[in-house]
PDB file of C-alpha atoms in Angstrom:
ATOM      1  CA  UNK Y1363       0.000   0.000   0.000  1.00  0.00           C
ATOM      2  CA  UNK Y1364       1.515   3.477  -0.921  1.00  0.00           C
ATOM      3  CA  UNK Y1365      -0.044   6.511   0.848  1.00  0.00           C
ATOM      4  CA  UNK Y1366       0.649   9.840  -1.069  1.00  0.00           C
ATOM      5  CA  UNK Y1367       2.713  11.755   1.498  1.00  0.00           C
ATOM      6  CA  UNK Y1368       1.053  15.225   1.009  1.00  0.00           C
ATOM      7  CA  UNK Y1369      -2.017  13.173   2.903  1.00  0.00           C
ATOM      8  CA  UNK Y1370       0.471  11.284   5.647  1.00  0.00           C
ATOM      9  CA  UNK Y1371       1.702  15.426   6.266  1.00  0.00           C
ATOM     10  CA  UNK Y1372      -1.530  16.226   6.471  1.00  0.00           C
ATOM     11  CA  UNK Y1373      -2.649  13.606   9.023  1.00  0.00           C
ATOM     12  CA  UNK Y1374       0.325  14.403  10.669  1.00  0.00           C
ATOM     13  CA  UNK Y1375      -0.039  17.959  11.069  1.00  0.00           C
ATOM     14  CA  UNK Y1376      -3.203  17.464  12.226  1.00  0.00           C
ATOM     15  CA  UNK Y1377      -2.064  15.198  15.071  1.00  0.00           C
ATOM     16  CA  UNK Y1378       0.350  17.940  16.170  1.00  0.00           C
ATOM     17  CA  UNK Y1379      -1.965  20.586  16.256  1.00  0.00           C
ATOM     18  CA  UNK Y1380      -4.241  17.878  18.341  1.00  0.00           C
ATOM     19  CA  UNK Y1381      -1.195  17.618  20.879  1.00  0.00           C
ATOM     20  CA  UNK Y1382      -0.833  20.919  20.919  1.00  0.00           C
ATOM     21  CA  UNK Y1383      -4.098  23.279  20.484  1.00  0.00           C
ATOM     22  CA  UNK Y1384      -8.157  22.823  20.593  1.00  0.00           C
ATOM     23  CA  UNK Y1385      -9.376  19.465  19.869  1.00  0.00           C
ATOM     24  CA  UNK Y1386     -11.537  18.999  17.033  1.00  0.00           C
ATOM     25  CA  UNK Y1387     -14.000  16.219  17.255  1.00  0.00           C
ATOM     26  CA  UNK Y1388     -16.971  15.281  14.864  1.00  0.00           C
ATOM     27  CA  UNK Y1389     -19.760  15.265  17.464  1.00  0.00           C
ATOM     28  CA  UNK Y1390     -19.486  18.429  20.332  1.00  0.00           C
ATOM     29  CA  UNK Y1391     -17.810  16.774  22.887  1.00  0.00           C
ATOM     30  CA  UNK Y1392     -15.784  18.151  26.060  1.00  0.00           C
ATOM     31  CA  UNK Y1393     -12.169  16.844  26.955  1.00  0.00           C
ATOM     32  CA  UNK Y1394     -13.922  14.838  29.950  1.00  0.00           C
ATOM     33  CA  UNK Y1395     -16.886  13.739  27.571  1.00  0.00           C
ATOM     34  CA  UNK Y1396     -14.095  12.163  25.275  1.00  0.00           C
ATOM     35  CA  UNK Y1397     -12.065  10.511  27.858  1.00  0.00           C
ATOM     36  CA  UNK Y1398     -15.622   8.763  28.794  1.00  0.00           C
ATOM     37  CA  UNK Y1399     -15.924   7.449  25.229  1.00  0.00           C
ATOM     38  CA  UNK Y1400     -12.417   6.542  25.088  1.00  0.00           C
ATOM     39  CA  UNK Y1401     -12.654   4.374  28.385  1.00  0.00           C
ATOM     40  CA  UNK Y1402     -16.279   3.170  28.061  1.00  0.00           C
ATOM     41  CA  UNK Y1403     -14.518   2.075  24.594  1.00  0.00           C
ATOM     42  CA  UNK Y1404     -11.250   0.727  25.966  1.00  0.00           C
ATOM     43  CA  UNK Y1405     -13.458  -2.023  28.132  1.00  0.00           C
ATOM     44  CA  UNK Y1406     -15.854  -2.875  25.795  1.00  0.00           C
ATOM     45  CA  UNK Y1407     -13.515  -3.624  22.290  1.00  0.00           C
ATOM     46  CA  UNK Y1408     -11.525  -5.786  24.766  1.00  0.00           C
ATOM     47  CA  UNK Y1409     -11.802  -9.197  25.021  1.00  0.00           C
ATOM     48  CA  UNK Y1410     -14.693 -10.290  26.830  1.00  0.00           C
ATOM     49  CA  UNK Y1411     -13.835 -11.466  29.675  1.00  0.00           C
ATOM     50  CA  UNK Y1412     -16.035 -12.193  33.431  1.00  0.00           C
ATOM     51  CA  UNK Y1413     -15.178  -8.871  34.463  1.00  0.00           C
ATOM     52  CA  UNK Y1414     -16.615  -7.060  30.997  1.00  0.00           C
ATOM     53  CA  UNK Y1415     -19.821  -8.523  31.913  1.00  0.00           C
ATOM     54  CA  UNK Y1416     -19.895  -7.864  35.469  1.00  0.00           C
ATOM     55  CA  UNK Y1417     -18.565  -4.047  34.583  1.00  0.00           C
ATOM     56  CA  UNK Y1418     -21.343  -3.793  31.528  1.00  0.00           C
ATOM     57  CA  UNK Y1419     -23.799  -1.825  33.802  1.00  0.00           C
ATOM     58  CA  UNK Y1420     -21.307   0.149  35.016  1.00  0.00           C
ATOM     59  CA  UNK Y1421     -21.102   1.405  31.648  1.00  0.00           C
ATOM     60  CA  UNK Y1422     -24.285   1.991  30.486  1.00  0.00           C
ATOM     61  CA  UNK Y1423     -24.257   4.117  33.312  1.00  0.00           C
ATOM     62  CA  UNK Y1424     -21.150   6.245  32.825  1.00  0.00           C
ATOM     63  CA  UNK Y1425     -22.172   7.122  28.869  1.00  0.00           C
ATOM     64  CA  UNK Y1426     -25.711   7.709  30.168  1.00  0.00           C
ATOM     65  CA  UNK Y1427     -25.039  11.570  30.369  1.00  0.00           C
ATOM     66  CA  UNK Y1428     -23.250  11.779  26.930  1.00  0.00           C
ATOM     67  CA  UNK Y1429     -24.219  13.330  23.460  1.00  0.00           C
ATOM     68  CA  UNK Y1430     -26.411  10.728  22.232  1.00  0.00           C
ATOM     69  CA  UNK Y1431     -24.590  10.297  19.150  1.00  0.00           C
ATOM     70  CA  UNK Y1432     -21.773   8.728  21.190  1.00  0.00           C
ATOM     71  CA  UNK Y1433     -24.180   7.466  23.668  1.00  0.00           C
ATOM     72  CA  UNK Y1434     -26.460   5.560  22.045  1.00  0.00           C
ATOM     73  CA  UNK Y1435     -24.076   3.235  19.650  1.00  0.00           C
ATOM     74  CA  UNK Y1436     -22.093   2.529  22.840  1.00  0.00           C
ATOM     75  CA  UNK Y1437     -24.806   1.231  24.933  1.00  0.00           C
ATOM     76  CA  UNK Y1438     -26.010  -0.848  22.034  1.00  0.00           C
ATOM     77  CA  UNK Y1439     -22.844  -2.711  22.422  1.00  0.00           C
ATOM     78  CA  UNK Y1440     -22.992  -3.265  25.575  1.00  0.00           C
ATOM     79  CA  UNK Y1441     -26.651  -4.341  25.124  1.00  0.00           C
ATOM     80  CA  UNK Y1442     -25.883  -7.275  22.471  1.00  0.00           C
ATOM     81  CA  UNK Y1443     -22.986  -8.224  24.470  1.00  0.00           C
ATOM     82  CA  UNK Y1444     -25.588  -9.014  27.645  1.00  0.00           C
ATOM     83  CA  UNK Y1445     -28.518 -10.594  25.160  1.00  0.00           C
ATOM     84  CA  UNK Y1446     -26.184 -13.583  24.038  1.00  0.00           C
ATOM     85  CA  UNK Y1447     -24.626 -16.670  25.478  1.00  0.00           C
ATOM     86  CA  UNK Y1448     -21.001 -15.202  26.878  1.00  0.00           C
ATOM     87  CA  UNK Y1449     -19.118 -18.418  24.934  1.00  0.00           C
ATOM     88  CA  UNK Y1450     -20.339 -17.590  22.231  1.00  0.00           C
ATOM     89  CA  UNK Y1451     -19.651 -13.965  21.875  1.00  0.00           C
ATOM     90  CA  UNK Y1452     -16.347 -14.771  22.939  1.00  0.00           C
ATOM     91  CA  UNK Y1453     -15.949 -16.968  19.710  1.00  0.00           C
ATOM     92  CA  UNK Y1454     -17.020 -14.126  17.705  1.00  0.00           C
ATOM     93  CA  UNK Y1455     -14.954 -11.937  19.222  1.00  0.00           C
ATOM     94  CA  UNK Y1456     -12.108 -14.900  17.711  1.00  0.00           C
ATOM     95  CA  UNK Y1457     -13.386 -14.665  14.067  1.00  0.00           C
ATOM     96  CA  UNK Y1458     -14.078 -10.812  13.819  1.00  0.00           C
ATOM     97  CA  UNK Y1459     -10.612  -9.596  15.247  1.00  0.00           C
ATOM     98  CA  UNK Y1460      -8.145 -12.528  15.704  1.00  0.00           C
ATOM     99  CA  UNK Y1461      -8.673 -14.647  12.400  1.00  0.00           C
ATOM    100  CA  UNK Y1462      -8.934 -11.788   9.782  1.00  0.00           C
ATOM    101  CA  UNK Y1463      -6.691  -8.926   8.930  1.00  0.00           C
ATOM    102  CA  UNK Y1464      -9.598  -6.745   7.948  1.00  0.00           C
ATOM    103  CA  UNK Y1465     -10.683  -6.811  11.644  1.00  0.00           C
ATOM    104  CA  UNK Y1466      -7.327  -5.994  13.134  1.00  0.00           C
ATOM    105  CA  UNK Y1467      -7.194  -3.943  15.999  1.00  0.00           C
ATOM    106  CA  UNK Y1468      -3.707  -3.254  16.134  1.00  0.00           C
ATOM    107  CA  UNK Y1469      -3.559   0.553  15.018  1.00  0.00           C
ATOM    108  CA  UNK Y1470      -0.226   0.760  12.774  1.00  0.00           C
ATOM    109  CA  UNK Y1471      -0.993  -2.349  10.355  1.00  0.00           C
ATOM    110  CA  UNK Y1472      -3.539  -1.446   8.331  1.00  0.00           C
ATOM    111  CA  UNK Y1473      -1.192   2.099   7.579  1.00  0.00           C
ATOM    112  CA  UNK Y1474       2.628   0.136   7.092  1.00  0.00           C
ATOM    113  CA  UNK Y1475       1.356  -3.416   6.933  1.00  0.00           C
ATOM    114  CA  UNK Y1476       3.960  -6.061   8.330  1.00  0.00           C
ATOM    115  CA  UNK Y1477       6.755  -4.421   7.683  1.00  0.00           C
ATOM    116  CA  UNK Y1478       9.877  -2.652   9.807  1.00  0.00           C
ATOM    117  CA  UNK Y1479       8.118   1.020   8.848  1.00  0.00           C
ATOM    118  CA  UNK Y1480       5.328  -0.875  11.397  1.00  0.00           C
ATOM    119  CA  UNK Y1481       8.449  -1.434  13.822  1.00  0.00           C
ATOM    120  CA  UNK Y1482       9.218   1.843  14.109  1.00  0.00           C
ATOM    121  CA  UNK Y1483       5.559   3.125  14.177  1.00  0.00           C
ATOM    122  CA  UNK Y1484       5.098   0.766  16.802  1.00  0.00           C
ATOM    123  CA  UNK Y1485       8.511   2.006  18.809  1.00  0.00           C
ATOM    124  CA  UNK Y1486       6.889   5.488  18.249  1.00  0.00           C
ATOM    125  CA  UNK Y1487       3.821   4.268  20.332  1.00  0.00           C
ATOM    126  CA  UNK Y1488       6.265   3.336  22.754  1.00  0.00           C
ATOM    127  CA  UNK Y1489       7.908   6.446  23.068  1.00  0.00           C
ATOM    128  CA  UNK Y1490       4.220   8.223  24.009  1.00  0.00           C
ATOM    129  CA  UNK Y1491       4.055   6.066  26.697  1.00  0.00           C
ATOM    130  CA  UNK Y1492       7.258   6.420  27.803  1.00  0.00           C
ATOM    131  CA  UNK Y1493       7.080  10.124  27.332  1.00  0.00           C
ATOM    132  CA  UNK Y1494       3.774   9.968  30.003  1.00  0.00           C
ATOM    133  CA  UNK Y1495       6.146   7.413  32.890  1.00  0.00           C
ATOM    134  CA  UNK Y1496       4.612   4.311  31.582  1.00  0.00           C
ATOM    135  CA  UNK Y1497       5.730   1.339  29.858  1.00  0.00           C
ATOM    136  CA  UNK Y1498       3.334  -0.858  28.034  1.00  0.00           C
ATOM    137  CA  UNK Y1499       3.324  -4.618  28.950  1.00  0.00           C
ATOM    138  CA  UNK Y1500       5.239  -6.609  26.401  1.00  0.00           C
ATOM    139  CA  UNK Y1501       1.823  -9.001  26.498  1.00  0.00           C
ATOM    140  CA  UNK Y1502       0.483  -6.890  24.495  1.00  0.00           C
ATOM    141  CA  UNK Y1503       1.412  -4.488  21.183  1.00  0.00           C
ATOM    142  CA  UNK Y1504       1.577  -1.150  22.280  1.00  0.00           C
ATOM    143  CA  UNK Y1505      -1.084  -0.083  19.093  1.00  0.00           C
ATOM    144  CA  UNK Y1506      -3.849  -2.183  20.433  1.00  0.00           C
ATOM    145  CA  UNK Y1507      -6.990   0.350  19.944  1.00  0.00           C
ATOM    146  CA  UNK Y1508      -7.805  -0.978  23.576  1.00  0.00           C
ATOM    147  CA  UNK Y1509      -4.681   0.392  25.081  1.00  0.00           C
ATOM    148  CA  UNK Y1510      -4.380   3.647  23.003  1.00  0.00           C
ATOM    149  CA  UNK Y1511      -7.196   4.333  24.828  1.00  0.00           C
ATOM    150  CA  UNK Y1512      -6.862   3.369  28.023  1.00  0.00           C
ATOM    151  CA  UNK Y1513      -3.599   5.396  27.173  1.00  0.00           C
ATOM    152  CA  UNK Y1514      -5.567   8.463  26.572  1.00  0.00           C
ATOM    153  CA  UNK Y1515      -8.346   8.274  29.301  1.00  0.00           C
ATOM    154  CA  UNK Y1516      -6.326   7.566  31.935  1.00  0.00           C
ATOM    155  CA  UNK Y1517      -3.131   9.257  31.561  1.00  0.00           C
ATOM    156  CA  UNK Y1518      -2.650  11.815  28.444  1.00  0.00           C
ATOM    157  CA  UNK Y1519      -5.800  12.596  25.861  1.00  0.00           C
ATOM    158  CA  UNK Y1520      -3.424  14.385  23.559  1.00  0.00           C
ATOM    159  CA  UNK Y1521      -1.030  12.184  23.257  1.00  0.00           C
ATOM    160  CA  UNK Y1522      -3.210   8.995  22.537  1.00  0.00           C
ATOM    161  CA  UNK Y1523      -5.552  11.464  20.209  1.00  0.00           C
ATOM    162  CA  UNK Y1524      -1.997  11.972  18.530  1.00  0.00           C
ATOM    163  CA  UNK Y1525      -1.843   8.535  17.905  1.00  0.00           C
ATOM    164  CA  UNK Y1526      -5.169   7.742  16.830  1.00  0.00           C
ATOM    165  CA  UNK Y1527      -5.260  10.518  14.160  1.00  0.00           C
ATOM    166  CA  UNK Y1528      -1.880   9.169  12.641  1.00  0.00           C
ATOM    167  CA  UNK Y1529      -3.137   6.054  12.154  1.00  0.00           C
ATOM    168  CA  UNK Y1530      -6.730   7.250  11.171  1.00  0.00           C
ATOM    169  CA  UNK Y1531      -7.367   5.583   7.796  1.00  0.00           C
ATOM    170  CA  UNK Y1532      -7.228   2.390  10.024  1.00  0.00           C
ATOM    171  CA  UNK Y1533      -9.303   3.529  12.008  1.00  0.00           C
ATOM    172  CA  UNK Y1534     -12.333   3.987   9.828  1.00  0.00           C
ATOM    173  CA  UNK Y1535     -11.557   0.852   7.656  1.00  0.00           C
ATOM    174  CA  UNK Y1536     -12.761  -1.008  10.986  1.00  0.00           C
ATOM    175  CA  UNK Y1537     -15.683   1.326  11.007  1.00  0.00           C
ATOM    176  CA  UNK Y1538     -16.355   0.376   7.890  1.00  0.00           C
ATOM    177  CA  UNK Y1539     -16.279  -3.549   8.057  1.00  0.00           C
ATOM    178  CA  UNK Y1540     -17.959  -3.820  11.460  1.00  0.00           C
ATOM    179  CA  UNK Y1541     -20.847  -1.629  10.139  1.00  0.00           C
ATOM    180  CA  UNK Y1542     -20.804  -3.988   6.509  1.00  0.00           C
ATOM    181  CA  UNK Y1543     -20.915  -7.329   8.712  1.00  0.00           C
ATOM    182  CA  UNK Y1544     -23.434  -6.203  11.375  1.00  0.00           C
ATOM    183  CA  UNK Y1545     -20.860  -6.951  14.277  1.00  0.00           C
ATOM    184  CA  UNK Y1546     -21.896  -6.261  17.774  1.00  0.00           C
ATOM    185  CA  UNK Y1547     -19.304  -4.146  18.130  1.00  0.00           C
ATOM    186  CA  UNK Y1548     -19.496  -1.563  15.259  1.00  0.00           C
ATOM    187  CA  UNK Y1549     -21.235   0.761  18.068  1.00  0.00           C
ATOM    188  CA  UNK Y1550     -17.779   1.251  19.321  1.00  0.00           C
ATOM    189  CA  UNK Y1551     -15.651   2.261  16.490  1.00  0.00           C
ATOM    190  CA  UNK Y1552     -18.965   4.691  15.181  1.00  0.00           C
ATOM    191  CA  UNK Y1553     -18.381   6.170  18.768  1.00  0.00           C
ATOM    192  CA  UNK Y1554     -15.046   6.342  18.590  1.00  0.00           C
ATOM    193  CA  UNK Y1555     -14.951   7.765  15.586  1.00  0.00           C
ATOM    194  CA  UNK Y1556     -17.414  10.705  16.286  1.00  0.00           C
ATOM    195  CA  UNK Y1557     -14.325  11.719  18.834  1.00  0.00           C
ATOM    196  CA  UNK Y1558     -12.090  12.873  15.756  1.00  0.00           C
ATOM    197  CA  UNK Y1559     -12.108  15.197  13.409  1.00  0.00           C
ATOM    198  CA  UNK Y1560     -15.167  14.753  10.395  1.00  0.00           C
ATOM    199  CA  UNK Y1561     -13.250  13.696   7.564  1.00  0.00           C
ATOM    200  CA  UNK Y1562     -13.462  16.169   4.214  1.00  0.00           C
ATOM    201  CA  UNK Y1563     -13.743  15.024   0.791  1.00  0.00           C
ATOM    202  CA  UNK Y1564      -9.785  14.560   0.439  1.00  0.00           C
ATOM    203  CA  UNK Y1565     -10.016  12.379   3.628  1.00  0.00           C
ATOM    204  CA  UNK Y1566     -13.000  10.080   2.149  1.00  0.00           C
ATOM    205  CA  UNK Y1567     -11.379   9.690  -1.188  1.00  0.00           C
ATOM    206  CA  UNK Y1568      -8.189   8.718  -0.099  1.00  0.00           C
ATOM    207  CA  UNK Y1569     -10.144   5.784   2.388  1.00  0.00           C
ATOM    208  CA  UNK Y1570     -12.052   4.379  -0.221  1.00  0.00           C
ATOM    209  CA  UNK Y1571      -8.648   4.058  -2.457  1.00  0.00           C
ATOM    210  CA  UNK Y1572      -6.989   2.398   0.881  1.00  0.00           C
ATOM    211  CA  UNK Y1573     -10.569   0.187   0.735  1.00  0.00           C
ATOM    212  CA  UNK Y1574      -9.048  -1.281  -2.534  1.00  0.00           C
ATOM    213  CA  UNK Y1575      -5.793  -1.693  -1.976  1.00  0.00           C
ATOM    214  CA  UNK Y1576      -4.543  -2.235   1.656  1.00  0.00           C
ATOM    215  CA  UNK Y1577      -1.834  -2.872   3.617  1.00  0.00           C
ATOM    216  CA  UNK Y1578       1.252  -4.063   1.956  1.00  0.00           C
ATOM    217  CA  UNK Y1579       0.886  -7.903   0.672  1.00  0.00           C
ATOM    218  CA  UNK Y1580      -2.606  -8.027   1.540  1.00  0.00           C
ATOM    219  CA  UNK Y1581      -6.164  -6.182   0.138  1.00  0.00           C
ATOM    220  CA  UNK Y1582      -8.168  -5.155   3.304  1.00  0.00           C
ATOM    221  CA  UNK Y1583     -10.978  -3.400   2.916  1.00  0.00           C
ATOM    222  CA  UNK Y1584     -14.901  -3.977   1.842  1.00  0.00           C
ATOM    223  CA  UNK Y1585     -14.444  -6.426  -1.225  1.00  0.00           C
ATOM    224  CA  UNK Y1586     -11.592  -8.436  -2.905  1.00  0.00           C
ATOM    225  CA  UNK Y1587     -11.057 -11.292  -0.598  1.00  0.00           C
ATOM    226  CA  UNK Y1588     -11.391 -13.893  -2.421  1.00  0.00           C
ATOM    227  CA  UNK Y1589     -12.463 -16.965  -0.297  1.00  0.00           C
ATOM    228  CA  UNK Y1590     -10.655 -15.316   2.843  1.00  0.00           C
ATOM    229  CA  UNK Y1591      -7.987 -18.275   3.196  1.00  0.00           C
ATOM    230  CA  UNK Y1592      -5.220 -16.164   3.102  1.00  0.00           C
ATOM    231  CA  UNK Y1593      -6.737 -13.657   5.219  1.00  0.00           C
ATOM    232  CA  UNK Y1594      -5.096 -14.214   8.386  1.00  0.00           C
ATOM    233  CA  UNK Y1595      -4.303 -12.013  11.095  1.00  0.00           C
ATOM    234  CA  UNK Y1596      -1.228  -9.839  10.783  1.00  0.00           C
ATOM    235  CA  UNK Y1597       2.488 -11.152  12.311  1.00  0.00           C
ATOM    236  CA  UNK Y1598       3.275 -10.283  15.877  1.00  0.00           C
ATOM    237  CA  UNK Y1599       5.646  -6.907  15.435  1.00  0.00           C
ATOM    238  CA  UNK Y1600       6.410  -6.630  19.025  1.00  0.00           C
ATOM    239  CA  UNK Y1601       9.311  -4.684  19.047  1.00  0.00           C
ATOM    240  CA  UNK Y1602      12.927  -5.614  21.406  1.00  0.00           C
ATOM    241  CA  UNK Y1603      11.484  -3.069  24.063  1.00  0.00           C
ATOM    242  CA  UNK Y1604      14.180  -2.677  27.140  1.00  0.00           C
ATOM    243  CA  UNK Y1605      12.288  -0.953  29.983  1.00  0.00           C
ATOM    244  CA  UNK Y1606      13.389   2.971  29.801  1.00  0.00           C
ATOM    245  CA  UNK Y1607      14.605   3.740  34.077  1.00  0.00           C
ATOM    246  CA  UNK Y1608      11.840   5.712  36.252  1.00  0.00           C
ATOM    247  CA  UNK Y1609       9.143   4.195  34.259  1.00  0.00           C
ATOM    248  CA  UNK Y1610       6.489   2.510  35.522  1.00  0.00           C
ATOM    249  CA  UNK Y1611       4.349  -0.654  33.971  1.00  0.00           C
ATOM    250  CA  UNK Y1612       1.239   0.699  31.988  1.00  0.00           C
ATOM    251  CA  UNK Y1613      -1.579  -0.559  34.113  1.00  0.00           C
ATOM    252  CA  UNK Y1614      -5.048  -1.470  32.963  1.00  0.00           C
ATOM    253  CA  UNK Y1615      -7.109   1.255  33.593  1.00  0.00           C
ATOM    254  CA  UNK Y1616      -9.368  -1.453  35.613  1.00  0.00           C
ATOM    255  CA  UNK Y1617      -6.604  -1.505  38.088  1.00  0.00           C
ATOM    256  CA  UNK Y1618      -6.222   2.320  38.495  1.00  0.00           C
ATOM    257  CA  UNK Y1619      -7.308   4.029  41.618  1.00  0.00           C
ATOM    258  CA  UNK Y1620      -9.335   7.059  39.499  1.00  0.00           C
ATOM    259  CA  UNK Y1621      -8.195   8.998  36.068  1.00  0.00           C
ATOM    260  CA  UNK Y1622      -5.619  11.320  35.765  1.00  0.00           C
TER     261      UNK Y1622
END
């Protein structure tokens, strides 16, 4: 996949001004209204564990005072996560984000593919954290859309919107395929997505020609997958991390004592 750079500047530029001025979001939202999306999000585009269930109507209850545009697609994921048979949501958790590329949540693939440009993107992430006194758990890629925003609701909003805006044509591929395939969880990327700028008609254009052609070695988008047997998840890029000094482990937000 080649990306013109004029548009990578101009994603970029955006997420500097992001780190560094107003925040521009699609819906209205406050800087404490998106850090509730972003967590209420974190939890429920995790896997589902017991505790997602058990912390489901603490949710509904924390989005309950939000714009209803960001509102009302969240609590309709946590409603068809509650309405079905936990074992089996947790198998289709499996197909939609494990099996296939197309429903990777791992920010920096759908943008650089699996190659070393993803290694450094990925060391990048890193960095954020690092830059904030954390350091994410080598369990996990740092560009899991789970922790970027645990990242950002818990410990720097700029930094994780940063992030999330460099990586944004990703971003709205998911939207795209959980809204084609009627997943449960397309409520959270919709929601997610109303956090960040509206895209213009550059923006669009440019998505729909990432649609056709995808990450490097691979088409991911809305059509051209042929019978989907080569559509397997993406390699695991976890960098050679060494733990910078006067860091500290980046915590679950579950197991923090209040945000930041």
């Amino acid at each position: 996949m080649l990306v013109p750079l004029k548009f990578l500047n101009k994603w970029r530029k955006r997420a500097e001004n992001a780190a560094e001025g107003r925040i521009d979001t699609a819906v209205p939202l406050t800087q404490d209204e998106i850090r509730t999306v972003w967590l209420a999000a974190s939890w429920l585009i995790g896997y589902p564990e017991d505790e997602l269930f058990d912390r489901i109507p603490a949710i509904t209850v924390l989005v309950a005072k939000l714009p209803t545009e960001v509102a009302k697609p969240l609590r309709e994921v946590a409603a068809a996560l509650t309405s079905r048979d936990q074992v089996e949501i947790r198998a289709d958790y499996v197909e939609t984000f494990d099996t296939r590329r197309r429903g990777c949540l791992y920010l920096t693939y759908f943008m650089n593919g699996d190659t070393r440009k993803r290694g450094m993107a990925l060391l990048e992430i890193k960095d954020a954290y690092r830059g904030a006194g954390l350091e994410v758990s080598d369990l996990e890629l740092p560009d899991h859309v789970s922790y970027v925003l645990e990242f950002g609701a818990g410990h720097d909003l700029r930094g994780a919107l940063a992030i999330l805006l460099k990586n944004r044509a990703g971003l709205e591929l998911l939207r795209l395929h959980l809204e084609e395939i009627g997943s449960p969880w397309a409520g959270v990327l919709i929601a997610l997505c109303a956090t960040l700028p509206p895209l213009d008609g550059d923006d669009i254009t440019e998505v729909q020609r990432l649609i056709t052609q995808g990450p490097e070695e691979e088409l991911v988008g809305l059509d051209g997958y042929g019978d989907g047997s080569l559509d397997m998840p993406p390699a695991d890029m976890t960098p050679y991390a060494v733990p910078a000094r006067g860091t500290s482990t980046f915590i679950p937000l579950h197991d923090v004592k209040g945000l930041q």
